[in-house]
Tab-separated table of C-alpha atoms and ligand atoms in Angstrom:
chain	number	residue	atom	x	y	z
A	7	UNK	CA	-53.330	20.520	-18.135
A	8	UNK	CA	-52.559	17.270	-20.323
A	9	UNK	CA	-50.737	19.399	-22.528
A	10	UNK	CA	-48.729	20.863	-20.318
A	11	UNK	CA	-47.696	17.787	-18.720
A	12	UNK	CA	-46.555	16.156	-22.158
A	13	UNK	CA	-44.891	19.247	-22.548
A	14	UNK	CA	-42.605	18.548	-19.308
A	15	UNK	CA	-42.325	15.199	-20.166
A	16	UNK	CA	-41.194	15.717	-23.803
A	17	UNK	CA	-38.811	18.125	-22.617
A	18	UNK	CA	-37.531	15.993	-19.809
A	19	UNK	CA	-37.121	13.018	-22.297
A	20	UNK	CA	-34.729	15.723	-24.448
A	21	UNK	CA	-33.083	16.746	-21.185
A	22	UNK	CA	-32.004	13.210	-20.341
A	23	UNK	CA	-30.850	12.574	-24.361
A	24	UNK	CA	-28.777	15.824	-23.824
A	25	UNK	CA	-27.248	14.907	-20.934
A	26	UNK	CA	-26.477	11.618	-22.211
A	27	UNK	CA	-24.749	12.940	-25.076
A	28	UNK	CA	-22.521	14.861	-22.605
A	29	UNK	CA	-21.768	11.889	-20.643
A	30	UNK	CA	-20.474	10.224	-24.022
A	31	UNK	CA	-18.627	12.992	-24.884
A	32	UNK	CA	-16.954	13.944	-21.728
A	33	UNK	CA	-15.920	10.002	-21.044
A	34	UNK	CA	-14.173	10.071	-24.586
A	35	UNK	CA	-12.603	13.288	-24.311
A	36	UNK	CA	-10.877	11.690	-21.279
A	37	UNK	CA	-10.657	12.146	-17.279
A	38	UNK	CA	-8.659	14.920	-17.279
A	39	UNK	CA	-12.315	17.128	-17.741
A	40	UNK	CA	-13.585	15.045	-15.469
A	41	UNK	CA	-11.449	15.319	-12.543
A	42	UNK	CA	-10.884	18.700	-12.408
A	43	UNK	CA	-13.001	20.397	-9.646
A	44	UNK	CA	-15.680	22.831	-11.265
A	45	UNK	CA	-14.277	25.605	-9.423
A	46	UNK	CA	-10.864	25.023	-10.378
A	47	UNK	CA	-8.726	25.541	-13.518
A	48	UNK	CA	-6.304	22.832	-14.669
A	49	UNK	CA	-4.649	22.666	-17.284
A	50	UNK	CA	-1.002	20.807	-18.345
A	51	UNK	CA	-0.488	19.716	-14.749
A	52	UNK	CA	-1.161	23.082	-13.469
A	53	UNK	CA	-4.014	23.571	-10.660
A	54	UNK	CA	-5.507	26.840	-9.794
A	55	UNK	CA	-7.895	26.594	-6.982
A	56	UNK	CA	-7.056	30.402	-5.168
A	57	UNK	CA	-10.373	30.885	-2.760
A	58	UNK	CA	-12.547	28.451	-3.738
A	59	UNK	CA	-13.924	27.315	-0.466
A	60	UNK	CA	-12.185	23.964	-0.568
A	61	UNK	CA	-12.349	21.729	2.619
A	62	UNK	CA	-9.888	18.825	1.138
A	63	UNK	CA	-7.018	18.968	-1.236
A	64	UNK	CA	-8.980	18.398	-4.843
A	65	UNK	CA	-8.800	13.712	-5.771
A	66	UNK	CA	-8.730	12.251	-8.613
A	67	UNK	CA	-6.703	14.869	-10.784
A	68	UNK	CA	-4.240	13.915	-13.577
A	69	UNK	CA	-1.195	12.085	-11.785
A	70	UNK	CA	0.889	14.574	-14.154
A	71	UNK	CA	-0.292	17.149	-11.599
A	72	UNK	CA	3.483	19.430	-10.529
A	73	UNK	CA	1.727	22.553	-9.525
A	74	UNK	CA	-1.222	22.610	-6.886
A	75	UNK	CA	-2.529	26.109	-5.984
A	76	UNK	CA	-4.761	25.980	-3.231
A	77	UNK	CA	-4.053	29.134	-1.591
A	78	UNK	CA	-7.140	31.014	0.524
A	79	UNK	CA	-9.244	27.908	1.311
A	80	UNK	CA	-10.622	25.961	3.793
A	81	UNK	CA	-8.473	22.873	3.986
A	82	UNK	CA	-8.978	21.714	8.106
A	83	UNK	CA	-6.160	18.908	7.677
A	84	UNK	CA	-3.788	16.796	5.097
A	85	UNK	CA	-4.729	12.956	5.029
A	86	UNK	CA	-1.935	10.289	4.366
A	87	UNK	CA	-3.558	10.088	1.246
A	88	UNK	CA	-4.282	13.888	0.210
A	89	UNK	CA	-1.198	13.669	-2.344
A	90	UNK	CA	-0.260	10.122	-2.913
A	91	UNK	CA	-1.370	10.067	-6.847
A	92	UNK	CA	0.384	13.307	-7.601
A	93	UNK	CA	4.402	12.244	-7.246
A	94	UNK	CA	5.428	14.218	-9.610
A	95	UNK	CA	4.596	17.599	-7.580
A	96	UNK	CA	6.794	19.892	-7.313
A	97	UNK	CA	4.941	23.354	-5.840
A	98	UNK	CA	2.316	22.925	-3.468
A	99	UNK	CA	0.635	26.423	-2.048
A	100	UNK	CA	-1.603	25.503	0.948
A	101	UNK	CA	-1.190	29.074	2.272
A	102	UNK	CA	-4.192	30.882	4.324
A	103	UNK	CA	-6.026	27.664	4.888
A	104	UNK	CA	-7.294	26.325	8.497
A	105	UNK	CA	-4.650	23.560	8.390
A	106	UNK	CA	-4.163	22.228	12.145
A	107	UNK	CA	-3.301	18.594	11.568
A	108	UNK	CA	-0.952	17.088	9.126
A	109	UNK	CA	-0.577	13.242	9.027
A	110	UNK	CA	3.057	11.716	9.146
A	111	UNK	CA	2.589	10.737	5.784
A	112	UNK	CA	1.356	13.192	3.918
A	113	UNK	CA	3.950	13.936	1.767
A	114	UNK	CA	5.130	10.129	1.554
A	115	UNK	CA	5.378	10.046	-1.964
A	116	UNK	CA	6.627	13.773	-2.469
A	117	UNK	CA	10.068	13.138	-3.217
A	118	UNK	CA	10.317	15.645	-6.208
A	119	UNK	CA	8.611	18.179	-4.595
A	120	UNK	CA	10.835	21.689	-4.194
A	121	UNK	CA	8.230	24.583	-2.870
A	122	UNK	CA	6.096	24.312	0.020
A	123	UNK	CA	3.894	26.785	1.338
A	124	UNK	CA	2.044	25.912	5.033
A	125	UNK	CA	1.960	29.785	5.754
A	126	UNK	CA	-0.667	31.507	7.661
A	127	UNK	CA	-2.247	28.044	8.654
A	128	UNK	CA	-3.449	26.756	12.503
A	129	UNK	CA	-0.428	24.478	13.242
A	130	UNK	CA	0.829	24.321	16.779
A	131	UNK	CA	2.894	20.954	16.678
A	132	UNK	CA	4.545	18.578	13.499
A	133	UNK	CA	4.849	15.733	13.616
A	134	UNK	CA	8.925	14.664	13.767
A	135	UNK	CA	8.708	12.654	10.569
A	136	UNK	CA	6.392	14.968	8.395
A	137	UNK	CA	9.264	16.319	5.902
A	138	UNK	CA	11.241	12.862	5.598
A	139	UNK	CA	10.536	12.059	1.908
A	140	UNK	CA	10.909	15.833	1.224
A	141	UNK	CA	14.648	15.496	-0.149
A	142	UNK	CA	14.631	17.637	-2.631
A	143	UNK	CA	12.620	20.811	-0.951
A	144	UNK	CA	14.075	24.053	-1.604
A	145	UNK	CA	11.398	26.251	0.401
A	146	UNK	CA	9.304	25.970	3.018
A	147	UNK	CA	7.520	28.355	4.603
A	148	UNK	CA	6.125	27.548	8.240
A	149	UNK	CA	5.299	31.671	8.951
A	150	UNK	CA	2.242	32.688	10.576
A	151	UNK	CA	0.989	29.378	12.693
A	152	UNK	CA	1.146	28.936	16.198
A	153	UNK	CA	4.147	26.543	16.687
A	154	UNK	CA	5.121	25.987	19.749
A	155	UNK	CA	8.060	23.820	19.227
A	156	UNK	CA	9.776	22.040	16.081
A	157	UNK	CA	10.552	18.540	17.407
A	158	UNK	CA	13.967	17.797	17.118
A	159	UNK	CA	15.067	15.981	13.626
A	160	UNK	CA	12.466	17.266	11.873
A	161	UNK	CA	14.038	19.169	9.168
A	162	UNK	CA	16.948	16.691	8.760
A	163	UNK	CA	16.232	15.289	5.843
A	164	UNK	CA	15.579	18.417	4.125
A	165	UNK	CA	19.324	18.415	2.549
A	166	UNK	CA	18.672	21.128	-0.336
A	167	UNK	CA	16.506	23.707	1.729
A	168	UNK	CA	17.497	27.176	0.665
A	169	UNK	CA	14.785	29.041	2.389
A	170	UNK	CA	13.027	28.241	5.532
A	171	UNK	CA	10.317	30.962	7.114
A	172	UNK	CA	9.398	30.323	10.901
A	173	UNK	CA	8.525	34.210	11.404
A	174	UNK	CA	5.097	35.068	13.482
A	175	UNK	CA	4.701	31.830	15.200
A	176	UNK	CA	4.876	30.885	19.392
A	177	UNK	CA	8.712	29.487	19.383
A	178	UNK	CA	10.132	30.346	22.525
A	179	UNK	CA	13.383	28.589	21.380
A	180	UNK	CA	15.275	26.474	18.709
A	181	UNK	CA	17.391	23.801	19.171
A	182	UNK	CA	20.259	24.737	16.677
A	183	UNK	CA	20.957	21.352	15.870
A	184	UNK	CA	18.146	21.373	13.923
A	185	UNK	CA	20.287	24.150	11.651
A	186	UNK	CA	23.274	22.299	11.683
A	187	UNK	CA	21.627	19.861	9.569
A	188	UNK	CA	20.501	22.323	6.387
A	189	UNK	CA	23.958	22.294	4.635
A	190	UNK	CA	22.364	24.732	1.982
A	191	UNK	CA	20.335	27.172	3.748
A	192	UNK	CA	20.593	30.484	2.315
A	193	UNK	CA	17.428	32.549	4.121
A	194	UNK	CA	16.054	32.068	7.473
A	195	UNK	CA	13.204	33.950	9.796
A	196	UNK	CA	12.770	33.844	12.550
A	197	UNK	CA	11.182	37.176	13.709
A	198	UNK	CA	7.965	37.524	14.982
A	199	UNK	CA	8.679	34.497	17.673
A	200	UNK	CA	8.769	35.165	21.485
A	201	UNK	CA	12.573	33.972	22.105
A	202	UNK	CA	13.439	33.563	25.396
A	203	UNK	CA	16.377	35.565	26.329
A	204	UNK	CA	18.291	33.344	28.818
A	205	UNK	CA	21.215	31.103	29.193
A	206	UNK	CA	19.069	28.498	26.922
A	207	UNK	CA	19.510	30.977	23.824
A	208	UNK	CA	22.879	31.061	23.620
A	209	UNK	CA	23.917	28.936	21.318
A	210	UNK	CA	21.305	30.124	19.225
A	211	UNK	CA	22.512	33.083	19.162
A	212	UNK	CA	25.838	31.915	18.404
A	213	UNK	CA	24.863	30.649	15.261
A	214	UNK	CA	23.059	33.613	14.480
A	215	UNK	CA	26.091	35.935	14.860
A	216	UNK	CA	28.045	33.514	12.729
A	217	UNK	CA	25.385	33.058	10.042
A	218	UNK	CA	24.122	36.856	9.961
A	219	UNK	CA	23.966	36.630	6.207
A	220	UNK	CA	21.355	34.198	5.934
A	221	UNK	CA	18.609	35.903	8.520
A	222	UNK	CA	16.118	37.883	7.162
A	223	UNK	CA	14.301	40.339	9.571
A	224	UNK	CA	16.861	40.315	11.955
A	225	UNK	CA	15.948	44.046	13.662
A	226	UNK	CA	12.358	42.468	13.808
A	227	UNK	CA	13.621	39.547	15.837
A	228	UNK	CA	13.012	39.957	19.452
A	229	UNK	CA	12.927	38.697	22.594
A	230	UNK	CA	9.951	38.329	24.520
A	231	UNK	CA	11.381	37.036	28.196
A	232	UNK	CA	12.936	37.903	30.364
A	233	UNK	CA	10.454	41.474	30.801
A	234	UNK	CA	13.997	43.674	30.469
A	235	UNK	CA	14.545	41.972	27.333
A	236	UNK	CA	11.042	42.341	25.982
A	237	UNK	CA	11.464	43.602	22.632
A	238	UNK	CA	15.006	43.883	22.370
A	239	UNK	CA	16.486	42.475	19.108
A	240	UNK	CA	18.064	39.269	19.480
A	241	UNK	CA	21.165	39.994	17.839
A	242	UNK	CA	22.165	42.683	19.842
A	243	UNK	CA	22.886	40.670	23.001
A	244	UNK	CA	26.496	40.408	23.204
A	245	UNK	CA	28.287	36.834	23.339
A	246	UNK	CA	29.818	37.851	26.638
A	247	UNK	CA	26.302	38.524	28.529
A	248	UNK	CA	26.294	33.927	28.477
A	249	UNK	CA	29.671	34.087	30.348
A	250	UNK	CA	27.975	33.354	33.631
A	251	UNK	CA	25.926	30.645	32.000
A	252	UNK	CA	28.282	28.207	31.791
A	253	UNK	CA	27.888	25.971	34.857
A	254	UNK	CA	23.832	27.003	35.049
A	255	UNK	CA	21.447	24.436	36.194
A	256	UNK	CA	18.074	25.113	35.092
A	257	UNK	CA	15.295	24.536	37.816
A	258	UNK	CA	14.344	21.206	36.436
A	259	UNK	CA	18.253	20.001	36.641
A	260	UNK	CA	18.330	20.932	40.529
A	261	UNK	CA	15.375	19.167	41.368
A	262	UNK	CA	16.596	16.739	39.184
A	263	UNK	CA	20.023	16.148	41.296
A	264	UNK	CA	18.034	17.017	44.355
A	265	UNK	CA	16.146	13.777	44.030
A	266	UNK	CA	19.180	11.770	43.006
A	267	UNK	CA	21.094	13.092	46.205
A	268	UNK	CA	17.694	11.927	48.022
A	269	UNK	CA	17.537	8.896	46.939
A	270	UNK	CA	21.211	7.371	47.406
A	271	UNK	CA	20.800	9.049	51.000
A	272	UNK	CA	17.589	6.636	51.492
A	273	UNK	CA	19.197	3.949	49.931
A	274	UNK	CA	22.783	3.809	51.664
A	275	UNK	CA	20.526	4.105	54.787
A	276	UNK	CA	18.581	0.930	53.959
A	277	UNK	CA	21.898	-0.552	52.626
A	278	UNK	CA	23.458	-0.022	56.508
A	279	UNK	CA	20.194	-1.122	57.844
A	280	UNK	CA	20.252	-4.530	55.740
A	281	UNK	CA	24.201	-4.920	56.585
A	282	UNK	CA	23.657	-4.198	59.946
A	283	UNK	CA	20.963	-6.996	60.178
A	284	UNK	CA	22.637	-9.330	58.099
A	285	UNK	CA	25.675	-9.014	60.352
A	286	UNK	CA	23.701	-9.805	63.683
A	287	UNK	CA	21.753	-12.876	61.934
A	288	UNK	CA	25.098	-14.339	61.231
A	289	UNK	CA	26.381	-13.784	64.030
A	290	UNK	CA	23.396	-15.328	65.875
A	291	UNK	CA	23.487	-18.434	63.837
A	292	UNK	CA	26.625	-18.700	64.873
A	293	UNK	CA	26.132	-18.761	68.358
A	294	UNK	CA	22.996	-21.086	68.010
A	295	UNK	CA	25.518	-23.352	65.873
A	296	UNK	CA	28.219	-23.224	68.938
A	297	UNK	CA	25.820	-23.824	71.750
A	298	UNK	CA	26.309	-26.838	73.688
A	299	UNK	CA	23.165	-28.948	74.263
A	300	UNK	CA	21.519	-28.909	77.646
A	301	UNK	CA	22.171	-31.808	79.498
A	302	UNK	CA	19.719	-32.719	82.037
A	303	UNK	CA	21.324	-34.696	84.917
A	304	UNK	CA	19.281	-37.633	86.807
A	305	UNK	CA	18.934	-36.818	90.460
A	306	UNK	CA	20.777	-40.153	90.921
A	307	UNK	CA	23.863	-39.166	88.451
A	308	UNK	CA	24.077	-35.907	90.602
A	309	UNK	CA	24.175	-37.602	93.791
A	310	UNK	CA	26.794	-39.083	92.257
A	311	UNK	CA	28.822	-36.895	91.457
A	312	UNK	CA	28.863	-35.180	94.332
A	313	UNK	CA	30.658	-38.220	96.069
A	314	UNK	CA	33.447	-38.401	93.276
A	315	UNK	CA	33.946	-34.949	94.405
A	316	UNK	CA	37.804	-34.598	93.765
A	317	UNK	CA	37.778	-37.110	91.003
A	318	UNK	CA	36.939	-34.557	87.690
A	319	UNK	CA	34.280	-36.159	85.179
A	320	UNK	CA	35.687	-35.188	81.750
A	321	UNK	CA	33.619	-33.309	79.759
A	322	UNK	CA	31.762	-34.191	76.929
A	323	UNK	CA	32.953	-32.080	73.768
A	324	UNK	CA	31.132	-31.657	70.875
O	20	NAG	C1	11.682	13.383	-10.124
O	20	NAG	O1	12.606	14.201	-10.806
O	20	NAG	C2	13.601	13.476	-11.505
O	20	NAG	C3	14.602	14.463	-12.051
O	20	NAG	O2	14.000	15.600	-12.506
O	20	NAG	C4	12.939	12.614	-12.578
O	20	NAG	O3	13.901	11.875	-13.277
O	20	NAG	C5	11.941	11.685	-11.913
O	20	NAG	O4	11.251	10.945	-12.865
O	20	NAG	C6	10.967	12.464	-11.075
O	20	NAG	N1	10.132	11.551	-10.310
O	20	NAG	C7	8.823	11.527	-10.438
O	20	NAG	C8	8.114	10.528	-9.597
O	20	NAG	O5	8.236	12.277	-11.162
């Protein structure tokens, strides 16, 4: 029993040396060992981290970091901090993660970054400012989420974007301003997206017709709405079918001049009203200005008078 206890304790004594050693060795040998996740590879900026399990994009790694591969993990959101040691990144795969939520500055300190992969992620909704330091991305790829809606201006800054995937997701619509703004785009999807097929799509469409070149997919792209529409390709609706759309109110514009008509009814109403009563206080004023006072004549004054009868009192004027 002693024995065996000395035993542990002369081998935990050599375990502790050991590891010492290590600790020596690895802190010489520099951080770079260090801060490189076990499960991960890294090595001359490069990061390999395919299916690993991750929850958060990997700290602490060499700020010489221009690749990140973090493809097939299970990353729930991107902090304002996840990348703001790595500036020198230029490809960033964060494809087939659970990414819902990405801060507004995420990518603050990006500005040399050129491939971006979101794909196959949770996102419903960006955030309007989210690509702003992102001048010099080239792709982005947005494909399998669940947007809902891009909010308008938030791929303006994105000056030398060549490719830009927004197939399989829940747009309903695109405002094309929003490609007005990528001088250099080259690819586009959009497939996979339940486009409404109304007036609202029309100029949409318009700059799909004149920009066929640059869509990918296009016999995939559909409508979803209206239900004789539903699955008819996009492209395939002829310019002419908007003719009728040019003086269309939408439901929410009616109601919208509906209540406008409603209220200057209401209000020239009250307008007469306070006229009208502004006119009759005047005017009552007036009379209560004009009024003569009462006089009240002594018994003795009228007896009076009634004996000058023939001879006329003059009257008192105000
Ligand atoms: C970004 O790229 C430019 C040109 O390649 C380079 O001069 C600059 O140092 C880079 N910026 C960072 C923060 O790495």
């Amino acid at each position: 029993m002693a024995d065996g206890m000395e035993y542990i304790y002369h081998q935990d004594s050599k375990g502790f040396v050991k590891l010492f050693i290590y600790w020596i060795l690895i802190s010489l040998s520099g951080l770079q060992i260090l801060s490189c996740p076990d499960v991960c590879s890294c090595h001359e900026g490069l990061l390999v981290c395919y299916g690993k399990g991750l929850y958060f994009v990997p700290e602490g790694m060499d700020d010489d970091t221009h690749t990140m591969l973090l493809a097939y993990n299970k990353v729930t959101a991107l902090k304002t901090l996840s990348f703001h040691k790595y500036p020198r990144l230029k490809h960033l795969e964060l494809q087939n993660n659970i990414i819902s939520n990405i801060d507004s500055q995420a990518f603050q300190h990006l500005q040399n970054l050129s491939y971006l992969d979101l794909s196959s992620n949770q996102l419903t909704t960006l955030k309007p400012e989210v690509f702003r330091p992102l001048s010099r991305l080239t792709t982005l790829n947005l494909g399998n989420n669940r947007i809902v809606r891009l909010p308008g201006g938030v791929l303006d800054h994105l000056i030398n974007l060549r490719i830009l995937y927004l197939h399989n997701n829940a747009l309903p619509g695109l405002r094309v301003d929003v490609l007005y703004k990528l001088p250099v785009l080259e690819q586009l999807r959009l497939d996979g997206n339940p486009w409404v097929c109304t007036c609202q799509i029309q100029y949409l469409l318009s700059w799909m017709i004149d920009n066929a070149e640059k869509i990918n997919e296009k016999e995939r792209t559909l409508c979803g709405v209206p239900k004789y529409l539903d699955q008819y390709p996009v492209m395939e609706i002829e310019r002419e079918s908007f003719d009728q759309c040019q003086h269309f109110f939408t439901l929410f514009e009616y109601l919208y001049f509906l209540l406008i008509g409603m209220a200057l009814f209401v209000m020239s109403i009250l307008l007469c009203l306070l006229a009208g009563s502004v006119v009759v206080c005047y005017e009552r004023l007036l009379l209560r200005a004009q009024r003569r006072p009462r006089v009240y004549k002594k018994k003795t004054a009228r007896k009076r008078e009634s004996i000058t009868t023939g001879h006329r009192i003059p009257e008192c004027r105000m």
